[in-house]
Structure formats: C-alpha cells, structure tokens
PDB file of C-alpha atoms in Angstrom:
ATOM      1  CA  UNK A  98      -4.202 -29.408 -38.118  1.00 50.00           C
ATOM      2  CA  UNK A  99      -7.028 -29.375 -35.580  1.00 51.00           C
ATOM      3  CA  UNK A 100      -8.655 -26.158 -34.378  1.00 47.00           C
ATOM      4  CA  UNK A 101      -7.171 -26.642 -30.900  1.00 42.00           C
ATOM      5  CA  UNK A 102      -3.638 -27.142 -32.273  1.00 49.00           C
ATOM      6  CA  UNK A 103      -4.040 -24.116 -34.527  1.00 48.00           C
ATOM      7  CA  UNK A 104      -5.134 -22.035 -31.534  1.00 44.00           C
ATOM      8  CA  UNK A 105      -2.090 -23.039 -29.499  1.00 41.00           C
ATOM      9  CA  UNK A 106       0.147 -22.318 -32.471  1.00 44.00           C
ATOM     10  CA  UNK A 107      -1.320 -18.810 -32.769  1.00 44.00           C
ATOM     11  CA  UNK A 108      -0.777 -18.184 -29.054  1.00 39.00           C
ATOM     12  CA  UNK A 109       2.829 -19.361 -29.282  1.00 42.00           C
ATOM     13  CA  UNK A 110       3.518 -17.126 -32.287  1.00 40.00           C
ATOM     14  CA  UNK A 111       1.936 -14.082 -30.628  1.00 42.00           C
ATOM     15  CA  UNK A 112       3.585 -14.553 -27.215  1.00 41.00           C
ATOM     16  CA  UNK A 113       6.707 -12.475 -27.999  1.00 44.00           C
ATOM     17  CA  UNK A 114       4.455  -9.487 -28.683  1.00 44.00           C
ATOM     18  CA  UNK A 115       3.418  -9.518 -25.026  1.00 49.00           C
ATOM     19  CA  UNK A 116       6.670 -10.592 -23.387  1.00 49.00           C
ATOM     20  CA  UNK A 117       8.544  -7.310 -22.963  1.00 54.00           C
ATOM     21  CA  UNK A 118      11.799  -7.644 -21.077  1.00 62.00           C
ATOM     22  CA  UNK A 119      11.906  -6.061 -17.622  1.00 76.00           C
ATOM     23  CA  UNK A 120      14.373  -3.176 -17.326  1.00 91.00           C
ATOM     24  CA  UNK A 121      16.622  -3.753 -14.274  1.00 92.00           C
ATOM     25  CA  UNK A 122      17.554  -0.081 -14.063  1.00 94.00           C
ATOM     26  CA  UNK A 123      13.942   1.122 -14.007  1.00 96.00           C
ATOM     27  CA  UNK A 124      12.936  -1.602 -11.572  1.00 96.00           C
ATOM     28  CA  UNK A 125      15.677  -0.394  -9.227  1.00 96.00           C
ATOM     29  CA  UNK A 126      14.404   3.192  -9.545  1.00 97.00           C
ATOM     30  CA  UNK A 127      10.873   2.143  -8.581  1.00 97.00           C
ATOM     31  CA  UNK A 128      12.081   0.117  -5.617  1.00 96.00           C
ATOM     32  CA  UNK A 129      14.182   3.064  -4.437  1.00 97.00           C
ATOM     33  CA  UNK A 130      11.218   5.458  -4.679  1.00 98.00           C
ATOM     34  CA  UNK A 131       8.915   3.006  -2.901  1.00 97.00           C
ATOM     35  CA  UNK A 132      11.423   2.433  -0.093  1.00 96.00           C
ATOM     36  CA  UNK A 133      11.923   6.202   0.295  1.00 97.00           C
ATOM     37  CA  UNK A 134       8.166   6.770   0.597  1.00 97.00           C
ATOM     38  CA  UNK A 135       7.706   4.213   3.358  1.00 96.00           C
ATOM     39  CA  UNK A 136      10.823   5.356   5.177  1.00 96.00           C
ATOM     40  CA  UNK A 137       9.336   8.861   5.228  1.00 97.00           C
ATOM     41  CA  UNK A 138       6.058   7.333   6.473  1.00 96.00           C
ATOM     42  CA  UNK A 139       7.875   5.651   9.374  1.00 94.00           C
ATOM     43  CA  UNK A 140       9.949   8.772  10.117  1.00 95.00           C
ATOM     44  CA  UNK A 141       7.001  11.219   9.908  1.00 96.00           C
ATOM     45  CA  UNK A 142       8.947  13.083   7.194  1.00 98.00           C
ATOM     46  CA  UNK A 143       6.089  15.065   5.669  1.00 98.00           C
ATOM     47  CA  UNK A 144       8.244  16.984   3.167  1.00 98.00           C
ATOM     48  CA  UNK A 145       9.492  13.761   1.580  1.00 98.00           C
ATOM     49  CA  UNK A 146       5.983  12.292   1.531  1.00 98.00           C
ATOM     50  CA  UNK A 147       4.759  15.361  -0.358  1.00 98.00           C
ATOM     51  CA  UNK A 148       7.685  15.244  -2.785  1.00 98.00           C
ATOM     52  CA  UNK A 149       6.992  11.620  -3.725  1.00 98.00           C
ATOM     53  CA  UNK A 150       3.196  11.888  -3.909  1.00 98.00           C
ATOM     54  CA  UNK A 151       1.077  13.044  -6.849  1.00 98.00           C
ATOM     55  CA  UNK A 152      -1.179  16.011  -6.182  1.00 98.00           C
ATOM     56  CA  UNK A 153      -4.238  13.933  -7.130  1.00 98.00           C
ATOM     57  CA  UNK A 154      -3.155  10.776  -5.294  1.00 98.00           C
ATOM     58  CA  UNK A 155      -5.871   8.389  -4.120  1.00 98.00           C
ATOM     59  CA  UNK A 156      -5.419   6.066  -1.134  1.00 98.00           C
ATOM     60  CA  UNK A 157      -7.950   3.235  -0.771  1.00 98.00           C
ATOM     61  CA  UNK A 158      -8.097   1.594   2.672  1.00 96.00           C
ATOM     62  CA  UNK A 159     -10.461  -1.262   3.500  1.00 94.00           C
ATOM     63  CA  UNK A 160     -11.119   0.147   6.981  1.00 91.00           C
ATOM     64  CA  UNK A 161     -10.430   3.881   6.679  1.00 90.00           C
ATOM     65  CA  UNK A 162     -12.075   4.502   3.309  1.00 94.00           C
ATOM     66  CA  UNK A 163     -10.816   6.728   0.479  1.00 97.00           C
ATOM     67  CA  UNK A 164      -8.364   9.580   0.994  1.00 97.00           C
ATOM     68  CA  UNK A 165      -8.036  11.902  -2.009  1.00 98.00           C
ATOM     69  CA  UNK A 166      -5.269  14.408  -2.657  1.00 98.00           C
ATOM     70  CA  UNK A 167      -1.700  14.926  -1.515  1.00 98.00           C
ATOM     71  CA  UNK A 168      -2.538  17.338   1.299  1.00 98.00           C
ATOM     72  CA  UNK A 169      -5.228  15.055   2.758  1.00 97.00           C
ATOM     73  CA  UNK A 170      -3.020  11.963   2.584  1.00 97.00           C
ATOM     74  CA  UNK A 171      -0.043  13.598   4.276  1.00 97.00           C
ATOM     75  CA  UNK A 172      -2.360  15.089   6.894  1.00 97.00           C
ATOM     76  CA  UNK A 173      -3.784  11.637   7.646  1.00 95.00           C
ATOM     77  CA  UNK A 174      -0.249  10.364   8.289  1.00 96.00           C
ATOM     78  CA  UNK A 175       0.393  13.379  10.517  1.00 95.00           C
ATOM     79  CA  UNK A 176      -2.754  12.756  12.589  1.00 93.00           C
ATOM     80  CA  UNK A 177      -3.186   8.983  12.557  1.00 90.00           C
ATOM     81  CA  UNK A 178       0.348   7.609  12.323  1.00 92.00           C
ATOM     82  CA  UNK A 179       2.362  10.355  14.002  1.00 94.00           C
ATOM     83  CA  UNK A 180      -0.310  12.020  16.147  1.00 90.00           C
ATOM     84  CA  UNK A 181       0.647  10.593  19.544  1.00 85.00           C
ATOM     85  CA  UNK A 182       4.130  11.360  20.889  1.00 84.00           C
ATOM     86  CA  UNK A 183       4.030   8.342  23.217  1.00 82.00           C
ATOM     87  CA  UNK A 184       3.083   5.836  20.499  1.00 82.00           C
ATOM     88  CA  UNK A 185       4.875   4.553  17.411  1.00 87.00           C
ATOM     89  CA  UNK A 186       3.490   2.845  14.302  1.00 90.00           C
ATOM     90  CA  UNK A 187       6.000   1.270  11.951  1.00 91.00           C
ATOM     91  CA  UNK A 188       5.372  -0.326   8.574  1.00 94.00           C
ATOM     92  CA  UNK A 189       7.624  -2.994   7.071  1.00 92.00           C
ATOM     93  CA  UNK A 190       7.243  -4.757   3.734  1.00 90.00           C
ATOM     94  CA  UNK A 191       7.792  -8.502   3.592  1.00 85.00           C
ATOM     95  CA  UNK A 192      10.420  -8.720   0.851  1.00 85.00           C
ATOM     96  CA  UNK A 193       9.655 -12.316  -0.072  1.00 88.00           C
ATOM     97  CA  UNK A 194       6.058 -11.327  -0.908  1.00 90.00           C
ATOM     98  CA  UNK A 195       6.772  -8.085  -2.806  1.00 95.00           C
ATOM     99  CA  UNK A 196       6.553  -8.013  -6.613  1.00 96.00           C
ATOM    100  CA  UNK A 197       7.327  -5.073  -8.912  1.00 97.00           C
ATOM    101  CA  UNK A 198       6.022  -4.781 -12.480  1.00 97.00           C
ATOM    102  CA  UNK A 199       6.728  -2.184 -15.154  1.00 97.00           C
ATOM    103  CA  UNK A 200       3.817  -0.938 -17.286  1.00 97.00           C
ATOM    104  CA  UNK A 201       4.559  -0.172 -20.923  1.00 96.00           C
ATOM    105  CA  UNK A 202       2.924   2.012 -23.533  1.00 95.00           C
ATOM    106  CA  UNK A 203       4.488   0.541 -26.619  1.00 92.00           C
ATOM    107  CA  UNK A 204       8.255   0.500 -26.012  1.00 92.00           C
ATOM    108  CA  UNK A 205       8.075   3.147 -23.273  1.00 94.00           C
ATOM    109  CA  UNK A 206       7.607   2.529 -19.552  1.00 96.00           C
ATOM    110  CA  UNK A 207       5.029   4.946 -18.140  1.00 97.00           C
ATOM    111  CA  UNK A 208       4.263   3.404 -14.719  1.00 98.00           C
ATOM    112  CA  UNK A 209       4.997   0.590 -12.309  1.00 98.00           C
ATOM    113  CA  UNK A 210       3.023  -1.502  -9.849  1.00 98.00           C
ATOM    114  CA  UNK A 211       4.438  -2.664  -6.520  1.00 98.00           C
ATOM    115  CA  UNK A 212       2.330  -5.247  -4.723  1.00 97.00           C
ATOM    116  CA  UNK A 213       2.779  -7.532  -1.746  1.00 96.00           C
ATOM    117  CA  UNK A 214       2.221  -7.886   1.983  1.00 95.00           C
ATOM    118  CA  UNK A 215       3.187  -5.462   4.716  1.00 95.00           C
ATOM    119  CA  UNK A 216       3.206  -5.659   8.501  1.00 93.00           C
ATOM    120  CA  UNK A 217       2.639  -2.992  11.134  1.00 92.00           C
ATOM    121  CA  UNK A 218       3.966  -2.644  14.648  1.00 88.00           C
ATOM    122  CA  UNK A 219       2.033  -0.394  17.017  1.00 85.00           C
ATOM    123  CA  UNK A 220       3.043   0.238  20.605  1.00 81.00           C
ATOM    124  CA  UNK A 221       4.772   2.598  23.017  1.00 79.00           C
ATOM    125  CA  UNK A 222       7.817   4.377  21.625  1.00 81.00           C
ATOM    126  CA  UNK A 223      11.073   2.731  22.562  1.00 78.00           C
ATOM    127  CA  UNK A 224       9.505  -0.665  23.299  1.00 75.00           C
ATOM    128  CA  UNK A 225      10.729  -3.349  20.867  1.00 76.00           C
ATOM    129  CA  UNK A 226       7.697  -5.384  19.825  1.00 77.00           C
ATOM    130  CA  UNK A 227       7.009  -7.877  17.036  1.00 80.00           C
ATOM    131  CA  UNK A 228       4.538  -6.833  14.315  1.00 85.00           C
ATOM    132  CA  UNK A 229       0.917  -7.005  15.478  1.00 82.00           C
ATOM    133  CA  UNK A 230      -0.957  -6.293  12.228  1.00 88.00           C
ATOM    134  CA  UNK A 231      -0.721  -7.163   8.543  1.00 93.00           C
ATOM    135  CA  UNK A 232      -2.369  -6.357   5.202  1.00 95.00           C
ATOM    136  CA  UNK A 233      -1.959  -6.588   1.444  1.00 96.00           C
ATOM    137  CA  UNK A 234      -0.920  -3.535  -0.563  1.00 97.00           C
ATOM    138  CA  UNK A 235      -0.727  -2.288  -4.150  1.00 98.00           C
ATOM    139  CA  UNK A 236       1.148   0.882  -5.168  1.00 98.00           C
ATOM    140  CA  UNK A 237       0.896   2.565  -8.586  1.00 99.00           C
ATOM    141  CA  UNK A 238       3.936   4.694  -9.438  1.00 99.00           C
ATOM    142  CA  UNK A 239       3.883   7.007 -12.481  1.00 98.00           C
ATOM    143  CA  UNK A 240       7.041   7.849 -14.405  1.00 98.00           C
ATOM    144  CA  UNK A 241       7.301  11.587 -15.018  1.00 96.00           C
ATOM    145  CA  UNK A 242       8.733  13.399 -18.026  1.00 95.00           C
ATOM    146  CA  UNK A 243      11.876  14.197 -16.010  1.00 96.00           C
ATOM    147  CA  UNK A 244      12.312  10.441 -15.331  1.00 94.00           C
ATOM    148  CA  UNK A 245      11.356  10.719 -11.644  1.00 96.00           C
ATOM    149  CA  UNK A 246       8.608   8.614 -10.059  1.00 98.00           C
ATOM    150  CA  UNK A 247       5.449   9.824  -8.326  1.00 98.00           C
ATOM    151  CA  UNK A 248       3.020   7.785  -6.235  1.00 98.00           C
ATOM    152  CA  UNK A 249      -0.438   8.010  -7.820  1.00 98.00           C
ATOM    153  CA  UNK A 250      -2.630   5.267  -6.318  1.00 98.00           C
ATOM    154  CA  UNK A 251      -2.408   3.151  -3.157  1.00 98.00           C
ATOM    155  CA  UNK A 252      -4.544   0.229  -2.018  1.00 98.00           C
ATOM    156  CA  UNK A 253      -4.145  -1.252   1.469  1.00 96.00           C
ATOM    157  CA  UNK A 254      -6.569  -4.072   2.211  1.00 96.00           C
ATOM    158  CA  UNK A 255      -7.106  -7.327   4.051  1.00 94.00           C
ATOM    159  CA  UNK A 256      -6.059  -5.816   7.378  1.00 94.00           C
ATOM    160  CA  UNK A 257      -5.981  -8.255  10.270  1.00 88.00           C
ATOM    161  CA  UNK A 258      -4.215  -8.775  13.560  1.00 82.00           C
ATOM    162  CA  UNK A 259      -1.221 -11.086  13.722  1.00 79.00           C
ATOM    163  CA  UNK A 260      -2.233 -13.667  16.266  1.00 73.00           C
ATOM    164  CA  UNK A 261       0.327 -15.056  18.696  1.00 71.00           C
ATOM    165  CA  UNK A 262      -1.623 -17.304  21.017  1.00 70.00           C
ATOM    166  CA  UNK A 263      -0.815 -17.617  24.711  1.00 79.00           C
ATOM    167  CA  UNK A 264      -0.658 -21.290  25.665  1.00 81.00           C
ATOM    168  CA  UNK A 265      -0.575 -20.686  29.425  1.00 88.00           C
ATOM    169  CA  UNK A 266      -2.775 -22.913  31.588  1.00 91.00           C
ATOM    170  CA  UNK A 267      -5.539 -21.250  33.589  1.00 92.00           C
ATOM    171  CA  UNK A 268      -5.704 -21.747  37.345  1.00 95.00           C
ATOM    172  CA  UNK A 269      -8.724 -21.414  39.628  1.00 95.00           C
ATOM    173  CA  UNK A 270      -9.334 -18.339  41.780  1.00 94.00           C
ATOM    174  CA  UNK A 271     -12.332 -17.901  44.059  1.00 94.00           C
ATOM    175  CA  UNK A 272     -14.806 -15.036  43.834  1.00 93.00           C
ATOM    176  CA  UNK A 273     -13.177 -13.074  46.648  1.00 91.00           C
ATOM    177  CA  UNK A 274      -9.780 -13.246  44.945  1.00 91.00           C
ATOM    178  CA  UNK A 275     -11.227 -12.078  41.626  1.00 94.00           C
ATOM    179  CA  UNK A 276     -13.101  -9.186  43.235  1.00 93.00           C
ATOM    180  CA  UNK A 277      -9.777  -7.764  44.464  1.00 93.00           C
ATOM    181  CA  UNK A 278      -8.901  -6.922  40.863  1.00 95.00           C
ATOM    182  CA  UNK A 279     -12.298  -5.687  39.627  1.00 94.00           C
ATOM    183  CA  UNK A 280     -12.692  -1.955  39.095  1.00 93.00           C
ATOM    184  CA  UNK A 281     -11.497   0.957  36.956  1.00 94.00           C
ATOM    185  CA  UNK A 282      -7.844   1.762  36.277  1.00 95.00           C
ATOM    186  CA  UNK A 283      -6.352   4.862  34.663  1.00 93.00           C
ATOM    187  CA  UNK A 284      -3.776   3.578  32.156  1.00 90.00           C
ATOM    188  CA  UNK A 285      -1.297   5.240  29.812  1.00 85.00           C
ATOM    189  CA  UNK A 286      -2.273   3.800  26.426  1.00 80.00           C
ATOM    190  CA  UNK A 287      -5.887   2.662  26.902  1.00 78.00           C
ATOM    191  CA  UNK A 288      -6.660   5.601  29.242  1.00 84.00           C
ATOM    192  CA  UNK A 289      -9.340   3.746  31.225  1.00 90.00           C
ATOM    193  CA  UNK A 290      -9.572  -0.005  31.750  1.00 92.00           C
ATOM    194  CA  UNK A 291     -12.613  -1.424  33.536  1.00 94.00           C
ATOM    195  CA  UNK A 292     -12.266  -4.990  34.824  1.00 96.00           C
ATOM    196  CA  UNK A 293     -15.259  -7.086  35.867  1.00 95.00           C
ATOM    197  CA  UNK A 294     -15.531 -10.545  37.340  1.00 95.00           C
ATOM    198  CA  UNK A 295     -17.074 -12.966  34.882  1.00 94.00           C
ATOM    199  CA  UNK A 296     -17.424 -16.444  36.320  1.00 94.00           C
ATOM    200  CA  UNK A 297     -13.941 -17.639  37.185  1.00 95.00           C
ATOM    201  CA  UNK A 298     -12.257 -15.036  34.962  1.00 96.00           C
ATOM    202  CA  UNK A 299     -11.998 -11.283  34.430  1.00 96.00           C
ATOM    203  CA  UNK A 300     -13.494  -9.327  31.548  1.00 95.00           C
ATOM    204  CA  UNK A 301     -12.241  -5.998  30.170  1.00 93.00           C
ATOM    205  CA  UNK A 302     -13.436  -3.930  27.214  1.00 87.00           C
ATOM    206  CA  UNK A 303     -10.778  -3.059  24.608  1.00 78.00           C
ATOM    207  CA  UNK A 304     -11.790  -0.941  21.636  1.00 67.00           C
ATOM    208  CA  UNK A 305     -15.459  -1.589  22.314  1.00 73.00           C
ATOM    209  CA  UNK A 306     -14.974  -5.361  22.402  1.00 79.00           C
ATOM    210  CA  UNK A 307     -15.115  -7.486  25.579  1.00 88.00           C
ATOM    211  CA  UNK A 308     -11.961  -9.510  26.175  1.00 90.00           C
ATOM    212  CA  UNK A 309     -11.716 -12.419  28.608  1.00 95.00           C
ATOM    213  CA  UNK A 310      -8.659 -12.663  30.858  1.00 96.00           C
ATOM    214  CA  UNK A 311      -7.876 -16.034  32.422  1.00 96.00           C
ATOM    215  CA  UNK A 312      -6.050 -16.374  35.767  1.00 96.00           C
ATOM    216  CA  UNK A 313      -2.469 -17.554  35.296  1.00 95.00           C
ATOM    217  CA  UNK A 314      -1.457 -17.106  38.927  1.00 93.00           C
ATOM    218  CA  UNK A 315      -2.469 -15.281  42.081  1.00 92.00           C
ATOM    219  CA  UNK A 316      -2.140 -11.817  40.482  1.00 93.00           C
ATOM    220  CA  UNK A 317      -1.524 -12.450  36.753  1.00 95.00           C
ATOM    221  CA  UNK A 318      -4.097 -12.946  33.981  1.00 97.00           C
ATOM    222  CA  UNK A 319      -3.672 -13.773  30.286  1.00 95.00           C
ATOM    223  CA  UNK A 320      -5.483 -13.637  26.954  1.00 90.00           C
ATOM    224  CA  UNK A 321      -5.712 -16.890  25.016  1.00 87.00           C
ATOM    225  CA  UNK A 322      -5.959 -15.266  21.582  1.00 81.00           C
ATOM    226  CA  UNK A 323      -2.857 -13.075  21.903  1.00 80.00           C
ATOM    227  CA  UNK A 324       0.292 -13.196  23.987  1.00 84.00           C
ATOM    228  CA  UNK A 325      -0.865 -10.452  26.354  1.00 89.00           C
ATOM    229  CA  UNK A 326      -0.775 -10.645  30.148  1.00 94.00           C
ATOM    230  CA  UNK A 327      -1.981  -8.317  32.906  1.00 96.00           C
ATOM    231  CA  UNK A 328      -0.234  -8.351  36.268  1.00 96.00           C
ATOM    232  CA  UNK A 329      -1.980  -6.602  39.158  1.00 95.00           C
ATOM    233  CA  UNK A 330       0.053  -4.871  41.853  1.00 92.00           C
ATOM    234  CA  UNK A 331      -0.544  -4.213  45.538  1.00 83.00           C
ATOM    235  CA  UNK A 332      -3.199  -6.874  46.000  1.00 61.00           C
ATOM    236  CA  UNK A 333      -1.633  -8.767  48.921  1.00 59.00           C
ATOM    237  CA  UNK A 334      -3.909  -7.381  51.660  1.00 64.00           C
ATOM    238  CA  UNK A 335      -6.839  -6.072  49.698  1.00 79.00           C
ATOM    239  CA  UNK A 336      -7.844  -4.632  46.374  1.00 88.00           C
ATOM    240  CA  UNK A 337      -5.240  -4.180  43.647  1.00 93.00           C
ATOM    241  CA  UNK A 338      -3.819  -0.666  43.435  1.00 94.00           C
ATOM    242  CA  UNK A 339      -2.297  -0.863  39.955  1.00 94.00           C
ATOM    243  CA  UNK A 340      -1.438  -3.042  36.992  1.00 95.00           C
ATOM    244  CA  UNK A 341       1.132  -3.695  34.271  1.00 94.00           C
ATOM    245  CA  UNK A 342       0.259  -4.924  30.754  1.00 93.00           C
ATOM    246  CA  UNK A 343       2.821  -6.997  28.842  1.00 90.00           C
ATOM    247  CA  UNK A 344       2.772  -8.134  25.230  1.00 84.00           C
ATOM    248  CA  UNK A 345       5.220 -10.836  24.150  1.00 82.00           C
ATOM    249  CA  UNK A 346       7.008 -10.318  27.457  1.00 84.00           C
ATOM    250  CA  UNK A 347       7.477  -6.549  26.971  1.00 84.00           C
ATOM    251  CA  UNK A 348       5.707  -3.952  29.107  1.00 88.00           C
ATOM    252  CA  UNK A 349       3.353  -1.949  26.890  1.00 85.00           C
ATOM    253  CA  UNK A 350       1.081  -0.217  29.415  1.00 89.00           C
ATOM    254  CA  UNK A 351       0.540   0.404  33.116  1.00 91.00           C
ATOM    255  CA  UNK A 352      -2.214   1.868  35.237  1.00 92.00           C
ATOM    256  CA  UNK A 353      -3.431   2.830  38.697  1.00 94.00           C
ATOM    257  CA  UNK A 354      -6.783   2.185  40.315  1.00 94.00           C
ATOM    258  CA  UNK A 355      -9.139   5.139  39.989  1.00 89.00           C
TER     259      UNK A 355
END
C-alpha cells in the first residue's frame, strides 16, 4: 500500500474519534439563550442582559473597539442603543446564515459557538424601515454547572451599510433655482443640515462626509447610493423654508430653515 493510501486509511479510521454527534436538546438551549439575549438587546431590558452575560464578558467590535465586563457592556447598550428616546436600533439575525456548534471536553459539552450574519435597522421610533446595516457575528456561550448558559465572548465585525440604490434620473436646475435651497436647516435627527450648491447639484455633510444630492424635480433631490430623497418646502416664491427627508419612501426626518 502506498504512503498516500495509508495516510487516507489512517484518516478514515480516526474520523469517528472527532465526529461527536450534536445534541439536539443542548442546541435548542443555546438557541433559546441567544434569542433571549438579543430580544433583551432590542427591548432595552438591562436586567435580562445582565442575567445572561458573564461578569468577565468581552465584546469585540471592529468599529467600537473592546468592551470588557458585564457592567460596561450593559452600559454601552443603555447609552448607544437605547440612549435616544426618539430613535430605535433593532438587530435581527439572518436565520439562513446562522450556525450553532457545541464544544466538547471529552464526552461533556462545556460551551457553544453561534456564528452568522445580522442586520440592523436604525431610524425614528415608530417608522417601519428596512435594515440599513449588516455585519458578521460570533457568540461564545459557556455552559454552567447548573446547566444554564452564559454569554462569555462576542465578536461583531465586517460592519457595512446595506445599499439600496436610487435609480431616479436627474433633471437640470439653474443656479438661481439651486440657491433657493442652499442654507442651514435645524432638523430632528441630524440636528443641523447645511446645504450648498455644487455645480448643478446640492451638497450636504452627513457624519463628516459630503454627500451629493441630485435634482429629481423642482423641489426634490435624491442620493444615488441610497434610496434617500430630500423634499424642500415653501420654495415657490423664494428660498425654501423647510424640508422632509425620506428613506425608502418613509419620512425619517424633517427640518426648518435656521
């Protein structure tokens, strides 16, 4: 028998040593604990978050850095996820992408890993919007002596916006028309929006990044990268007095000229 064939024979004989059967009951327990944690996250249920989280938990985020400890992690949810009464952030796992694995020490299960992709929806409370962000996640759950499960490690990475392009066609507006919309507006979500004329378009800074808005009609402008439109109000006989921002057809912000 050749060396290669002997090697494959050894692998085949040793495979059963590494192929431990998954326990449906324990898998269900892990999935229940994981679902309860994220439901508490969405509901701002701090007591349940604390109950399901290990005291020495570590949360690794590719944008927000490392958060260590139960108190710090729950406090970050309180401030960053639940800190604004007018805004809502909701996390949903994509079931088709989620995998759960049990970790064994000999015949005993001591932990489990849940990994997959999740999506986030951020916007004004009460406004139904599609998810606008996504990332990958990995959760490490430890099995306690009393057979309960505690979240020990979390990784959330690969964050990016979910792009829904706007395929509207731009129209031409003259300089005088564009200048009617330029200026500063006090808004609800973005607080202050400053619009400037830039060639045949408008430019506005969002989160420190300039965004180009293209004219869709006499008073409406759109982003090409995302399905967001800005409609200016009160511009018939002069400068615009206010605006409405819509995402995917839903109003998400409004403002008045300052």
